[in-house]
Each structure stands twice: as structure tokens, then as C-alpha cells.
Coordinates of C-alpha atoms in Angstrom, one line a residue:
Chain A
D24 CA -42.9 -0.1 -42.1
Q25 CA -41.8 -0.8 -38.6
Q26 CA -41.1 -4.5 -38.2
V27 CA -40.1 -4.3 -34.6
K28 CA -42.2 -2.2 -32.3
Q29 CA -41.7 -1.0 -28.8
N30 CA -44.9 0.8 -27.9
S31 CA -43.8 2.1 -24.4
P32 CA -41.3 5.0 -24.7
S33 CA -40.6 4.8 -21.0
L34 CA -41.1 2.7 -17.9
S35 CA -40.5 3.5 -14.2
V36 CA -40.0 0.6 -11.7
Q37 CA -39.2 0.6 -8.0
E38 CA -35.8 -0.8 -7.1
G39 CA -36.1 -4.5 -6.2
R40 CA -39.3 -5.1 -8.2
I41 CA -39.7 -6.7 -11.6
S42 CA -39.2 -4.7 -14.8
I43 CA -41.1 -6.0 -17.8
L44 CA -40.3 -4.6 -21.2
N45 CA -42.4 -5.5 -24.2
C46 CA -41.9 -5.8 -27.9
D47 CA -44.0 -6.8 -30.9
Y48 CA -42.9 -7.8 -34.4
T49 CA -44.5 -8.4 -37.7
N50 CA -42.1 -10.5 -39.7
S51 CA -42.5 -14.3 -39.2
M52 CA -39.1 -14.9 -40.9
F53 CA -37.0 -13.5 -38.0
D54 CA -34.8 -16.3 -36.6
Y55 CA -33.3 -14.6 -33.5
F56 CA -34.7 -12.0 -31.2
L57 CA -32.4 -9.8 -29.0
W58 CA -32.3 -7.2 -26.4
Y59 CA -29.7 -4.5 -26.2
K60 CA -29.1 -2.0 -23.5
K61 CA -27.8 1.5 -24.0
Y62 CA -26.3 4.1 -21.7
P63 CA -25.9 7.7 -22.7
A64 CA -22.8 8.5 -24.9
E65 CA -22.2 4.8 -25.5
G66 CA -23.1 2.3 -28.2
P67 CA -25.7 -0.4 -27.4
T68 CA -24.5 -3.5 -25.7
F69 CA -25.8 -7.0 -26.2
L70 CA -27.9 -8.3 -23.3
I71 CA -29.7 -11.5 -24.1
S72 CA -31.1 -13.3 -27.1
I73 CA -33.6 -16.1 -28.0
S74 CA -33.9 -18.3 -31.0
S75 CA -37.2 -18.4 -32.7
I76 CA -37.5 -22.1 -31.9
K77 CA -37.5 -21.5 -28.2
D78 CA -39.9 -19.7 -25.9
K79 CA -37.7 -18.8 -22.9
N80 CA -34.1 -17.9 -22.3
E81 CA -32.7 -17.0 -18.9
D82 CA -29.4 -15.4 -17.9
G83 CA -29.1 -14.4 -14.3
R84 CA -31.6 -11.6 -13.5
F85 CA -32.7 -11.4 -17.2
T86 CA -35.3 -13.6 -18.8
V87 CA -36.6 -13.2 -22.3
F88 CA -40.0 -14.8 -23.3
L89 CA -41.1 -15.4 -26.8
N90 CA -44.7 -15.9 -27.9
K91 CA -44.6 -16.7 -31.6
S92 CA -48.4 -17.0 -32.1
A93 CA -48.8 -13.4 -30.7
K94 CA -45.5 -12.2 -32.4
H95 CA -44.6 -10.8 -29.0
L96 CA -41.5 -11.0 -26.8
S97 CA -40.8 -9.6 -23.4
L98 CA -37.7 -9.0 -21.2
H99 CA -38.1 -9.5 -17.5
I100 CA -35.5 -8.1 -15.1
V101 CA -35.8 -9.2 -11.5
P102 CA -34.8 -7.8 -9.1
S103 CA -34.4 -4.4 -10.8
Q104 CA -31.3 -2.5 -9.7
P105 CA -30.3 1.2 -10.1
G106 CA -27.7 0.2 -12.8
D107 CA -30.5 -1.1 -14.9
S108 CA -31.6 2.4 -15.7
A109 CA -30.9 2.7 -19.4
V110 CA -32.6 2.5 -22.8
Y111 CA -33.5 -1.0 -23.9
F112 CA -33.8 -1.9 -27.6
C113 CA -35.6 -4.9 -28.8
A114 CA -34.1 -6.3 -32.1
A115 CA -34.7 -9.1 -34.5
R116 CA -32.5 -10.9 -37.1
N117 CA -33.7 -11.6 -40.6
R118 CA -32.6 -14.8 -42.3
D119 CA -30.3 -12.5 -44.4
D120 CA -28.5 -11.6 -41.1
K121 CA -29.8 -8.0 -41.1
I122 CA -30.7 -7.0 -37.5
I123 CA -33.6 -4.6 -37.1
F124 CA -34.1 -2.5 -34.0
G125 CA -37.2 -1.1 -32.3
K126 CA -37.3 2.5 -31.1
G127 CA -36.3 1.6 -27.5
T128 CA -37.9 1.9 -24.1
R129 CA -36.2 4.1 -21.4
L130 CA -36.2 2.3 -18.1
H131 CA -36.0 4.3 -14.9
I132 CA -35.3 2.4 -11.7
L133 CA -36.6 4.4 -8.7
P134 CA -34.9 4.3 -5.3
Chain B
D30 CA -9.0 -2.2 -25.2
T31 CA -10.0 -4.7 -27.9
G32 CA -13.6 -3.4 -28.5
V33 CA -15.0 -1.7 -31.6
S34 CA -13.5 1.7 -32.0
Q35 CA -14.8 4.6 -34.1
D36 CA -13.2 7.8 -35.1
P37 CA -13.9 10.6 -34.8
R38 CA -16.3 10.7 -31.8
H39 CA -17.8 14.0 -33.0
K40 CA -17.8 15.8 -36.3
I41 CA -19.3 19.2 -37.1
T42 CA -19.4 20.2 -40.7
K43 CA -21.1 22.6 -43.0
R44 CA -23.7 21.6 -45.5
G45 CA -22.2 20.5 -48.8
Q46 CA -19.0 19.3 -47.3
N47 CA -17.8 15.6 -47.5
V48 CA -17.1 13.7 -44.3
T49 CA -15.5 10.3 -43.7
F50 CA -15.8 8.1 -40.6
R51 CA -13.6 5.2 -39.7
C52 CA -14.5 2.0 -37.8
D53 CA -12.1 -0.6 -36.4
P54 CA -13.9 -3.8 -35.5
I55 CA -12.9 -6.4 -33.0
S56 CA -10.0 -8.1 -34.8
E57 CA -11.4 -11.6 -35.2
H58 CA -14.9 -10.5 -36.3
N59 CA -15.6 -11.0 -40.0
R60 CA -18.9 -9.1 -40.1
L61 CA -19.1 -5.3 -39.9
Y62 CA -22.3 -3.3 -39.8
W63 CA -23.1 0.4 -40.1
Y64 CA -26.2 1.9 -38.4
R65 CA -27.6 5.4 -38.1
Q66 CA -29.5 6.6 -35.0
T67 CA -31.4 9.8 -34.6
L68 CA -33.0 11.1 -31.4
G69 CA -35.9 9.0 -30.1
Q70 CA -35.3 6.3 -32.7
G71 CA -33.5 2.9 -32.6
P72 CA -30.5 2.2 -34.7
E73 CA -31.4 2.0 -38.4
F74 CA -29.5 -0.4 -40.6
L75 CA -27.4 1.1 -43.4
T76 CA -25.1 -1.6 -44.7
Y77 CA -23.1 -4.6 -43.7
F78 CA -19.9 -6.5 -44.8
Q79 CA -18.9 -10.1 -44.6
N80 CA -15.1 -9.8 -44.7
E81 CA -14.5 -7.3 -47.6
A82 CA -17.8 -8.0 -49.4
Q83 CA -20.6 -5.5 -49.0
L84 CA -23.6 -7.8 -48.8
E85 CA -26.5 -5.4 -48.4
K86 CA -27.3 -1.7 -48.5
S87 CA -30.4 -0.2 -47.1
R88 CA -32.5 2.1 -49.3
L89 CA -31.7 4.7 -46.7
L90 CA -28.2 4.8 -48.1
S91 CA -28.5 7.3 -50.9
D92 CA -25.9 7.7 -53.7
R93 CA -24.2 10.2 -51.5
F94 CA -23.2 7.5 -49.0
S95 CA -20.5 5.0 -49.7
A96 CA -18.9 2.4 -47.4
E97 CA -15.8 0.3 -47.9
R98 CA -14.0 -2.4 -46.0
P99 CA -10.7 -3.0 -47.8
K100 CA -9.0 -6.3 -46.9
G101 CA -11.8 -7.1 -44.5
S102 CA -10.4 -5.1 -41.6
F103 CA -11.4 -1.5 -40.8
S104 CA -14.2 0.2 -42.6
T105 CA -14.9 3.7 -43.8
L106 CA -18.3 5.4 -44.3
E107 CA -18.2 8.5 -46.5
I108 CA -21.0 11.0 -46.9
Q109 CA -20.7 13.4 -49.9
R110 CA -22.4 16.8 -50.1
T111 CA -23.7 16.5 -46.6
E112 CA -27.3 17.7 -45.8
Q113 CA -28.8 18.8 -42.5
G114 CA -30.9 15.6 -42.5
D115 CA -27.6 13.6 -42.3
S116 CA -27.1 14.8 -38.7
A117 CA -27.2 11.7 -36.6
M118 CA -25.2 9.2 -34.6
Y119 CA -23.4 6.8 -36.9
L120 CA -22.8 3.5 -35.2
C121 CA -20.5 0.7 -36.3
A122 CA -20.8 -2.9 -35.0
S123 CA -19.0 -6.1 -35.6
S124 CA -19.8 -9.8 -35.0
L125 CA -18.6 -13.3 -35.7
D126 CA -20.8 -15.0 -38.4
V127 CA -21.3 -18.0 -36.1
E128 CA -22.9 -15.7 -33.5
G129 CA -24.2 -13.2 -35.9
E130 CA -26.9 -12.0 -33.6
K131 CA -24.4 -10.7 -31.0
L132 CA -23.4 -7.3 -32.4
F133 CA -20.6 -5.4 -30.6
F134 CA -21.1 -1.7 -31.1
G135 CA -18.6 1.1 -31.0
S136 CA -19.5 4.4 -29.2
G137 CA -20.5 6.0 -32.5
T138 CA -19.6 9.2 -34.4
Q139 CA -22.0 12.1 -33.7
L140 CA -22.4 14.1 -36.9
S141 CA -23.8 17.6 -36.9
V142 CA -24.4 19.3 -40.3
L143 CA -24.8 23.1 -40.0

């Protein structure tokens, strides 16, 4: 059973425009939601998180929105830059501190 | 470099052999996680430690898999009698329990079972 779902395997966005990556979850007991970024041959790196009691968290070009009623979160990157090309993983933390990842979305930033 | 380090980076083995991977977490981190990642998938949780105590094991972790974290420092993951289906990237991550959502990953060990 996939508790964290990223339904878009890939996304292409023009440099300078907004990138929106989406994620759905099924478990109402998650207390934190996270986004990780991964480059080839490296481990994932933490990008941004949001507590389940909030609906928005912003850090520079990155903003995460949480819609608990829809069990949906999204990551907005604006403006998109070439270095943003990577695989982005949505993740969620259980109350027992286990972090569960989605399958990832590959983001291509086009020149 | 004070990040999470994993050794080896790559391991090629024959089916039926035993392999052991090592992970050195960030020194002040008390939590350590093992994940496995296959092509096109996200990291799958295997197990995690709070200091030296192993708190949870995934049902993915068959009896052939064992992990240890003696003295709450480095950790080892051993796979006995490897099978071709064990081929994957094995990722280690560490965190502070007060910021448990921020995992710091190593670069992983790529295992190929022939």
C-alpha cells in the first residue's frame, strides 16, 4: 500500500517559470511532510518541510502548501533555475518517526 | 567532511554470498536509518536506530538482513545468502531526534548481485 503518492513521474518547465510538484497521501496520522531533492549518484538532500498543523511554509524560492482536507501537498519553485533539475521526493513522517517516501518526480528545467 | 559516509560505494557479489555495509552518521546525530532504493522507486524504509536501540524493522527486512549499531555510533547492515532481488542502492541517513524529519543521507552503497 502506497501511503505517499507522486503521480507524475516527470515534469518539464521553462527556466524562470514556476515549477509545481504534487503529492497525495493516505494516512491522516502523518505529522510532518517533507520534500527531498536528489541528484544522480548522490543521496537525497532535505529541501523543505511543513508541520501538519500548518498550511504553508516558505523558504526562499521554495514554498510548500498543505491541504489536509484533500490529503494533498505541493511544492512550488519560483523562479525555476537550471540547477533545480533533479528528482524530487515527497515524504511524510509517521508518529513513530518512520519517514515514508513517494516514488519521485523528475523535474527538467528547460533553457 | 562531516556528512554521512557509507562504505563501500559499490559492491558486486555472487548470489549466495554475504555482504556487509557500513554507515558513519553525523557525529552528534542519535538517530540512524537504513533505506533501500531500486530504479524508479523512492527510498523504502528498512530499519532505524535511536542510539544503539533498533526501534523498528520493516517487513521488507527478511531474516537474511541484520543491522547493528553498537555503542550508538556507526552502523552495519549485513545481508546473508544474497539473492538477485537484493540488488539495489542501500541508503543510510541520520538525524537529531529533535528535528527528526530532517534526514541527512549518505551517497549510498550500490549492490549488484550476479
